Coordinates of C-alpha atoms in Angstrom, one line a residue:
X1 CA 11.0 -35.5 42.9
X2 CA 13.3 -36.6 45.7
X3 CA 14.5 -33.0 45.9
X4 CA 10.9 -32.0 46.5
X5 CA 10.5 -34.1 49.7
X6 CA 14.1 -33.2 50.8
X7 CA 13.3 -29.5 50.4
X8 CA 10.1 -29.9 52.3
X9 CA 11.8 -31.7 55.2
X10 CA 15.0 -29.5 55.3
X11 CA 13.5 -26.1 54.7
X12 CA 9.7 -25.8 54.5
X13 CA 8.8 -27.9 57.5
X14 CA 11.6 -26.4 59.7
X15 CA 11.3 -22.8 58.7
X16 CA 7.8 -22.1 57.5
X17 CA 5.5 -25.0 57.8
X18 CA 4.2 -24.2 61.2
X19 CA 3.4 -20.7 60.2
X20 CA 2.0 -21.6 56.8
X21 CA 0.0 -24.7 57.8
X22 CA -1.4 -23.3 61.0
X23 CA -2.3 -20.0 59.3
X24 CA -3.9 -21.7 56.3
X25 CA -5.8 -24.1 58.6
X26 CA -7.1 -21.3 60.7
X27 CA -8.2 -19.4 57.6
X28 CA -10.1 -22.4 56.3
X29 CA -11.8 -23.1 59.6
X30 CA -12.7 -19.4 59.9
X31 CA -13.9 -19.3 56.4
X32 CA -16.1 -22.4 56.9
X33 CA -17.7 -21.0 60.0
X34 CA -18.3 -17.6 58.5
X35 CA -19.7 -19.2 55.3
X36 CA -22.1 -21.3 57.5
X37 CA -23.3 -18.2 59.4
X38 CA -23.8 -16.3 56.1
X39 CA -25.8 -19.2 54.7
X40 CA -27.9 -19.4 57.9
X41 CA -28.6 -15.8 58.7
X42 CA -28.4 -14.1 55.3
X43 CA -28.8 -16.6 52.5
X44 CA -27.7 -16.6 48.8
X45 CA -28.5 -13.0 48.3
X46 CA -26.1 -12.0 51.0
X47 CA -23.5 -14.3 49.6
X48 CA -23.6 -12.4 46.4
X49 CA -23.1 -9.0 48.0
X50 CA -20.4 -10.2 50.3
X51 CA -18.7 -11.9 47.4
X52 CA -18.6 -8.6 45.4
X53 CA -17.3 -6.7 48.5
X54 CA -14.6 -9.2 49.1
X55 CA -13.4 -9.1 45.5
X56 CA -13.4 -5.3 45.6
X57 CA -11.5 -5.1 48.9
X58 CA -8.9 -7.6 47.5
X59 CA -8.4 -5.3 44.5
X60 CA -8.1 -2.1 46.6
X61 CA -5.7 -3.8 49.1
X62 CA -3.4 -4.9 46.3
X63 CA -3.5 -1.3 44.9
X64 CA -2.8 0.2 48.2
X65 CA 0.4 -1.7 48.7
X66 CA 1.2 -1.4 44.9
X67 CA 2.3 -5.1 44.8
X68 CA 5.4 -4.1 46.7
X69 CA 5.7 -6.7 49.4
X70 CA 6.6 -9.9 47.7
X71 CA 9.9 -8.5 46.5
X72 CA 10.2 -6.4 49.6
X73 CA 10.5 -9.5 51.8
X74 CA 13.5 -10.8 49.7
X75 CA 15.1 -7.4 49.9
X76 CA 14.9 -7.3 53.7
X77 CA 16.4 -10.8 53.9
X78 CA 19.3 -9.8 51.7
X79 CA 20.0 -6.4 53.3
X80 CA 19.2 -6.9 57.0
X81 CA 22.9 -6.9 57.9
X82 CA 23.7 -3.9 55.7
X83 CA 22.5 -0.8 57.5
X84 CA 22.8 1.6 54.6
X85 CA 21.0 -0.6 52.1
X86 CA 18.4 -1.6 54.7
X87 CA 17.7 2.1 55.4
X88 CA 17.2 2.9 51.7
X89 CA 14.9 -0.1 51.3
X90 CA 12.7 0.5 54.3
X91 CA 12.4 4.2 53.7
X92 CA 11.6 3.9 50.0
X93 CA 9.0 1.2 50.4
X94 CA 7.4 2.8 53.5
X95 CA 7.0 6.3 52.0
X96 CA 6.0 5.1 48.5
X97 CA 3.5 2.7 50.0
X98 CA 2.2 5.4 52.3
X99 CA 1.6 7.8 49.4
X100 CA -0.1 5.2 47.3
X101 CA -2.3 4.0 50.2
X102 CA -3.5 7.5 51.0
X103 CA -4.3 8.2 47.3
X104 CA -6.3 5.0 47.0
X105 CA -8.1 5.7 50.3
X106 CA -8.9 9.3 49.3
X107 CA -10.3 8.2 45.9
X108 CA -12.3 5.4 47.5
X109 CA -13.8 7.6 50.2
X110 CA -14.9 10.4 47.8
X111 CA -16.2 8.0 45.1
X112 CA -18.1 5.7 47.5
X113 CA -21.4 6.2 45.7
X114 CA -19.9 5.3 42.3
X115 CA -18.2 2.3 43.7
X116 CA -21.4 1.3 45.5
X117 CA -23.3 1.3 42.2
X118 CA -20.7 -1.0 40.7
X119 CA -20.4 -3.6 43.5
X120 CA -23.9 -3.3 45.0
X121 CA -26.3 -2.7 42.1
X122 CA -29.8 -1.7 43.4
X123 CA -28.5 -1.4 47.0
X124 CA -27.1 1.5 49.0
X125 CA -24.1 0.5 51.1
X126 CA -21.9 3.6 50.4
X127 CA -21.1 3.9 54.1
X128 CA -19.4 0.5 53.9
X129 CA -17.1 1.8 51.2
X130 CA -16.3 4.9 53.2
X131 CA -15.6 2.8 56.3
X132 CA -13.2 0.6 54.2
X133 CA -11.4 3.7 52.9
X134 CA -10.7 4.8 56.5
X135 CA -9.3 1.4 57.6
X136 CA -7.2 0.7 54.5
X137 CA -4.1 2.5 55.8
X138 CA -4.1 0.2 58.8
X139 CA -4.0 -2.8 56.4
X140 CA -1.1 -1.3 54.5
X141 CA 0.8 -0.6 57.7
X142 CA 0.1 -4.2 58.9
X143 CA 1.5 -5.5 55.6
X144 CA 4.6 -3.4 55.8
X145 CA 5.5 -4.6 59.3
X146 CA 4.5 -8.1 58.5
X147 CA 6.9 -8.1 55.6
X148 CA 9.7 -6.8 57.8
X149 CA 9.2 -9.6 60.3
X150 CA 8.9 -12.1 57.5
X151 CA 12.2 -10.8 56.0
X152 CA 13.8 -11.3 59.4
X153 CA 12.4 -14.9 59.5
X154 CA 10.4 -14.3 62.7
X155 CA 8.2 -17.3 62.0
X156 CA 7.1 -18.1 65.5
X157 CA 5.9 -14.7 66.5
X158 CA 4.2 -14.4 63.1
X159 CA 2.4 -17.6 63.8
X160 CA 1.1 -16.4 67.1
X161 CA 0.1 -13.0 65.7
X162 CA -1.7 -14.7 62.7
X163 CA -3.6 -17.1 64.8
X164 CA -4.6 -14.4 67.3
X165 CA -5.8 -12.1 64.6
X166 CA -7.7 -14.8 62.8
X167 CA -9.5 -15.9 65.9
X168 CA -10.3 -12.3 66.9
X169 CA -11.6 -11.5 63.4
X170 CA -13.7 -14.7 63.4
X171 CA -15.4 -13.9 66.7
X172 CA -16.1 -10.3 65.7
X173 CA -17.5 -11.4 62.3
X174 CA -19.7 -14.2 63.7
X175 CA -21.1 -11.8 66.3
X176 CA -21.8 -9.0 63.7
X177 CA -23.5 -11.5 61.3
X178 CA -25.7 -12.9 64.1
X179 CA -26.7 -9.4 65.4
X180 CA -26.9 -7.3 62.3
X181 CA -27.3 -9.8 59.4
X182 CA -26.2 -8.5 56.0
X183 CA -25.1 -5.1 57.4
X184 CA -23.0 -6.8 60.1
X185 CA -21.4 -9.2 57.6
X186 CA -20.4 -6.3 55.3
X187 CA -19.0 -4.3 58.2
X188 CA -17.0 -7.3 59.4
X189 CA -15.5 -7.7 55.9
X190 CA -14.1 -4.2 55.9
X191 CA -13.0 -3.8 59.6
X192 CA -11.3 -7.2 60.0
X193 CA -8.0 -5.9 58.4
X194 CA -8.0 -3.1 61.0
X195 CA -8.4 -5.6 63.7
X196 CA -5.0 -7.0 62.5
X197 CA -3.5 -3.9 63.9
X198 CA -2.2 -6.3 66.5
X199 CA 0.4 -7.3 64.0
X200 CA 1.6 -3.7 63.7
X201 CA 1.6 -3.1 67.5
X202 CA 3.6 -6.3 68.2
X203 CA 5.8 -5.8 65.2
X204 CA 6.7 -2.2 66.1
X205 CA 7.4 -3.3 69.7
X206 CA 9.5 -6.2 68.6
X207 CA 11.5 -4.4 65.9
X208 CA 11.2 -0.8 67.3
X209 CA 14.9 -0.1 66.4
X210 CA 14.0 -0.4 62.8
X211 CA 11.8 2.7 62.9
X212 CA 15.0 4.8 63.1
X213 CA 16.0 3.5 59.7
X214 CA 12.9 5.0 58.0
X215 CA 14.1 8.4 56.8
X216 CA 12.6 10.5 54.0
X217 CA 16.1 11.6 53.0
X218 CA 17.0 7.9 52.4
X219 CA 14.4 7.4 49.6
X220 CA 16.1 5.7 46.6
X221 CA 14.0 5.3 43.5
X222 CA 16.4 2.6 42.2
X223 CA 14.8 0.3 44.8
X224 CA 11.4 0.8 43.2
X225 CA 13.0 0.1 39.8
X226 CA 14.3 -3.2 41.1
X227 CA 10.9 -4.1 42.5
X228 CA 9.0 -2.9 39.5
X229 CA 8.6 -6.2 37.7
X230 CA 7.4 -7.9 40.9
X231 CA 5.1 -5.0 41.5
X232 CA 3.4 -5.0 38.1
X233 CA 3.1 -8.8 37.9
X234 CA 1.5 -8.9 41.4
X235 CA -0.8 -6.1 40.6
X236 CA -2.1 -7.6 37.4
X237 CA -2.8 -11.0 38.9
X238 CA -4.3 -9.7 42.1
X239 CA -6.5 -7.0 40.6
X240 CA -7.8 -8.4 37.3
X241 CA -9.3 -11.6 38.6
X242 CA -11.4 -10.1 41.4
X243 CA -12.7 -7.4 38.9
X244 CA -13.6 -10.2 36.4
X245 CA -15.4 -12.0 39.2
X246 CA -17.4 -8.9 40.1
X247 CA -18.4 -8.4 36.5
X248 CA -19.4 -12.0 36.0
X249 CA -21.4 -11.9 39.3
X250 CA -23.2 -8.7 38.3
X251 CA -24.0 -10.3 34.9
X252 CA -25.5 -13.3 36.7
X253 CA -27.6 -10.9 38.9
X254 CA -28.9 -9.0 35.9
X255 CA -29.6 -12.0 33.6
X256 CA -30.6 -14.8 36.1
X257 CA -31.0 -13.4 39.6
X258 CA -29.2 -12.4 42.8
X259 CA -29.9 -15.7 44.4
X260 CA -28.3 -17.7 41.5
X261 CA -25.2 -15.4 41.7
X262 CA -25.0 -16.4 45.4
X263 CA -25.0 -20.0 44.4
X264 CA -22.0 -19.4 42.1
X265 CA -20.2 -17.5 44.8
X266 CA -20.8 -20.3 47.3
X267 CA -19.2 -23.0 45.0
X268 CA -16.2 -20.7 44.4
X269 CA -15.8 -20.3 48.2
X270 CA -15.5 -24.1 48.5
X271 CA -12.9 -24.0 45.7
X272 CA -10.9 -21.4 47.6
X273 CA -10.6 -23.6 50.7
X274 CA -8.7 -26.5 49.1
X275 CA -6.8 -24.3 46.7
X276 CA -5.3 -22.4 49.7
X277 CA -3.1 -25.4 50.5
X278 CA -2.0 -25.8 46.9
X279 CA -1.1 -22.1 46.5
X280 CA 0.9 -22.4 49.8
X281 CA 2.8 -25.4 48.4
X282 CA 3.6 -23.5 45.2
X283 CA 4.9 -20.4 47.1
X284 CA 7.0 -22.5 49.5
X285 CA 8.5 -24.9 47.1
X286 CA 7.8 -24.4 43.4
X287 CA 8.8 -20.7 43.1
X288 CA 12.1 -20.8 45.0
X289 CA 13.0 -24.1 43.3
X290 CA 12.3 -22.7 39.8
X291 CA 14.5 -19.7 40.6
X292 CA 17.4 -22.1 41.1
X293 CA 16.9 -24.0 37.8
X294 CA 19.3 -23.1 35.0
X295 CA 18.6 -25.9 32.5
X296 CA 15.7 -27.4 30.6
X297 CA 16.5 -30.8 31.9
X298 CA 16.0 -29.7 35.5
X299 CA 12.9 -27.7 34.6
X300 CA 11.4 -30.7 32.8
X301 CA 12.2 -33.1 35.7
X302 CA 10.6 -30.9 38.3
X303 CA 7.4 -30.4 36.3
X304 CA 6.9 -34.0 35.5
X305 CA 7.9 -35.1 39.0
X306 CA 5.3 -32.8 40.5
X307 CA 2.7 -34.1 38.0
X308 CA 3.5 -37.7 38.9
X309 CA 3.5 -37.3 42.7
X310 CA 1.3 -34.4 43.7
X311 CA -1.3 -34.2 40.9
X312 CA -2.7 -37.8 41.5
X313 CA -3.2 -36.9 45.1
X314 CA -5.0 -33.7 44.2
X315 CA -7.1 -35.6 41.7
X316 CA -8.3 -38.0 44.4
X317 CA -9.0 -35.1 46.7
X318 CA -11.1 -33.3 44.0
X319 CA -12.9 -36.5 43.2
X320 CA -13.8 -36.9 46.9
X321 CA -15.0 -33.3 46.9
X322 CA -17.2 -34.0 43.9
X323 CA -18.6 -37.2 45.3
X324 CA -19.3 -35.7 48.7
X325 CA -20.9 -32.5 47.3
X326 CA -24.2 -33.2 48.9
X327 CA -22.6 -33.7 52.3
X328 CA -20.5 -30.5 51.8
X329 CA -23.6 -28.5 51.0
X330 CA -25.3 -29.8 54.2
X331 CA -22.2 -29.0 56.4
X332 CA -21.1 -25.7 54.8
X333 CA -24.5 -24.2 53.8
X334 CA -28.2 -24.8 54.2
X335 CA -30.9 -26.6 52.2
X336 CA -31.5 -23.3 50.3
X337 CA -28.1 -23.8 48.7
X338 CA -28.9 -27.3 47.4
X339 CA -28.8 -26.2 43.7
X340 CA -25.0 -25.7 43.9
X341 CA -24.5 -29.5 43.8
X342 CA -24.9 -29.2 40.0
X343 CA -22.0 -26.7 39.8
X344 CA -19.3 -28.9 41.4
X345 CA -18.4 -30.9 38.3
X346 CA -17.0 -28.2 36.1
X347 CA -15.7 -26.3 39.1
X348 CA -13.4 -29.1 40.4
X349 CA -12.4 -30.0 36.8
X350 CA -11.4 -26.4 36.1
X351 CA -9.5 -26.2 39.4
X352 CA -7.5 -29.4 38.5
X353 CA -6.6 -27.8 35.1
X354 CA -5.8 -24.6 36.9
X355 CA -3.2 -26.3 39.1
X356 CA -1.7 -28.1 36.1
X357 CA -1.1 -24.7 34.4
X358 CA -0.2 -22.9 37.6
X359 CA 2.8 -25.2 38.2
X360 CA 4.4 -24.3 34.8
X361 CA 3.3 -20.7 35.0
X362 CA 5.4 -20.2 38.1
X363 CA 8.4 -20.2 35.8
X364 CA 7.2 -16.8 34.6
X365 CA 7.6 -15.4 38.1
X366 CA 10.8 -17.3 38.9
X367 CA 12.6 -16.2 35.8
X368 CA 10.9 -12.7 35.7
X369 CA 9.4 -13.3 32.3
X370 CA 7.5 -10.1 32.6
X371 CA 6.0 -9.7 29.1
X372 CA 4.9 -13.3 28.8
X373 CA 3.3 -13.2 32.3
X374 CA 1.3 -10.0 31.7
X375 CA 0.0 -11.1 28.2
X376 CA -1.0 -14.5 29.4
X377 CA -2.7 -13.2 32.5
X378 CA -4.7 -10.6 30.5
X379 CA -5.7 -13.3 28.0
X380 CA -6.9 -15.5 30.9
X381 CA -9.1 -12.8 32.4
X382 CA -10.5 -11.7 29.0
X383 CA -11.3 -15.2 27.9
X384 CA -12.8 -16.0 31.3
X385 CA -15.2 -13.1 31.0
X386 CA -16.1 -13.8 27.4
X387 CA -16.6 -17.5 27.8
X388 CA -18.6 -17.1 31.1
X389 CA -21.0 -14.6 29.6
X390 CA -21.5 -16.7 26.4
X391 CA -22.0 -19.9 28.4
X392 CA -24.3 -18.2 30.9
X393 CA -26.5 -17.1 28.0
X394 CA -26.5 -20.6 26.6
X395 CA -26.7 -22.8 29.7
X396 CA -27.8 -20.5 32.6
X397 CA -26.1 -20.6 35.9
X398 CA -24.0 -23.7 35.1
X399 CA -22.4 -21.7 32.3
X400 CA -20.4 -19.7 34.9
X401 CA -18.5 -22.8 36.1
X402 CA -18.3 -24.0 32.5
X403 CA -16.6 -20.7 31.6
X404 CA -14.2 -21.2 34.6
X405 CA -13.2 -24.7 33.3
X406 CA -12.9 -23.6 29.6
X407 CA -10.8 -20.5 30.4
X408 CA -8.2 -22.5 32.4
X409 CA -8.1 -25.2 29.8
X410 CA -7.2 -22.6 27.1
X411 CA -4.7 -21.1 29.6
X412 CA -3.1 -24.4 30.1
X413 CA -2.8 -25.2 26.4
X414 CA -1.2 -21.8 25.7
X415 CA 1.3 -22.4 28.5
X416 CA 2.2 -25.8 27.0
X417 CA 2.8 -24.0 23.7
X418 CA 5.1 -21.4 25.3
X419 CA 7.1 -24.0 27.2
X420 CA 6.7 -26.8 24.7
X421 CA 10.3 -27.0 23.7
X422 CA 11.4 -27.1 27.4
X423 CA 8.9 -29.8 28.3
X424 CA 8.9 -31.9 25.1
X425 CA 11.8 -30.8 22.9
X426 CA 15.0 -32.7 22.3
X427 CA 17.7 -31.9 24.8
X428 CA 21.4 -31.6 23.9
X429 CA 23.7 -34.4 24.6
X430 CA 24.5 -33.5 28.2
X431 CA 21.0 -32.3 28.9
X432 CA 22.2 -29.1 30.4
X433 CA 21.0 -26.7 27.7
X434 CA 20.4 -23.3 29.4
X435 CA 16.8 -22.4 30.0

């Protein structure tokens, strides 16, 4: 694990930690304040509706950029000094992304009533869906320029833009919630991405010469082919889980009540806060490190080193979260949310198991094990839905978090089975058997 800390010191802290840590910290602080306002001014019912809208927006945003930008950043980094290759990459991603975004926006706008009935049962907020459809292209443009700047390693300016956008979005959201209650909260959720147009404006001004490289004649579909595996894997993981969450939340509303669905949404929000740091660590270290690994010995050493050093710390943090759940409910929510204390146990246990499996599962992404990744992700989401519905029927609201825990346990066991020989098998004499 020495390489882990060396990598953090030599690469992560120097190049990205300021951007990542500050951005994640601002997101968490903003999330806490927004959650508190929702709890104070809207209550559990509003938490349910906002939870569904957030999940829906997450899905549509992923669709609108077609999962392009993870691989796009790497392409920019590799081709930024090769004008011809850079022109093809920028042009292809821009025009393909623009086409997909406009199709998604069009379908969303003209099917607003149908979408409303899915994410807001028994409520009429079709105008919210229509508003989101109108601002979606701004989000896609932001992501495009953000990716270019990321590819050029402009970490400081990205840090400033991120913090400014987060603070602006926070202030607008809090004001709308206080003034307009649930309507204001829903409007804030959909317009906040458009407020991040600041990213686009600054980005275009900073890299305006790049706009000359975006030419429709330079479109090269071989670029899309190279990005296709990243695109599909990103789409599956970023679309399926939010949809499953919406379905489970709707099931809770229909079988138990909208207030109880708000309790489940609240505890998952708490979970999101501490998992942000874990996910950031994975993206900054685990993924690039696994991409370098060519032997089972190295893979095994990295996994078990992470388990020995990071997981005990995470276990302590999650234990503190569980023990301080009463305090957290007081700080983050209101007395009306007191029933969520009973949900923390299975939620934090499920999150711990989730991280255990996530560390190994990053090997799918690092080695582009496309088929394995897709099958396992689909299995996870199917079993999460089935187990949650069954356990909700058996145990009520607590069944939702029990389903979360059970699904990630099964996910972890299957990953251990897939990578069993690499983690526990006998290595050859020199320990350098190719992985």
